[in-house]
């Protein structure tokens, strides 16, 4: 069950990043997120 929860979180993050990228804010967030990860 834990794996499913982590997978759901990963998918949610991808969706959020996709929305931010489309709005244009992702161009600033993605590099910061890349450094954080």
XYZ file of C-alpha atoms in Angstrom:
37
model
C 0.000 0.000 0.000
C 2.871 2.319 0.738
C 4.116 1.935 -2.832
C 0.712 2.957 -4.185
C 0.702 6.037 -1.970
C 4.172 7.073 -3.135
C 3.163 6.483 -6.747
C 0.070 8.648 -6.278
C 2.199 11.428 -4.788
C 4.656 11.213 -7.690
C 1.819 11.446 -10.227
C 0.302 14.399 -8.374
C 3.648 16.215 -8.430
C 4.015 15.583 -12.161
C 0.530 16.992 -12.774
C 1.291 20.093 -10.682
C 4.584 20.639 -12.510
C 2.796 20.233 -15.841
C 0.202 22.851 -14.906
C 2.895 25.261 -13.712
C 4.892 24.734 -16.901
C 1.834 25.554 -19.006
C 1.157 28.700 -16.979
C 4.744 29.829 -17.535
C 5.667 29.786 -13.865
C 7.235 26.358 -14.396
C 10.157 27.976 -16.230
C 11.189 29.455 -12.892
C 10.051 26.591 -10.652
C 11.609 23.722 -12.611
C 15.260 24.832 -12.178
C 14.671 25.441 -8.457
C 12.960 22.062 -8.075
C 15.841 20.443 -9.958
C 18.341 21.946 -7.536
C 16.216 20.909 -4.557
C 15.989 17.326 -5.777
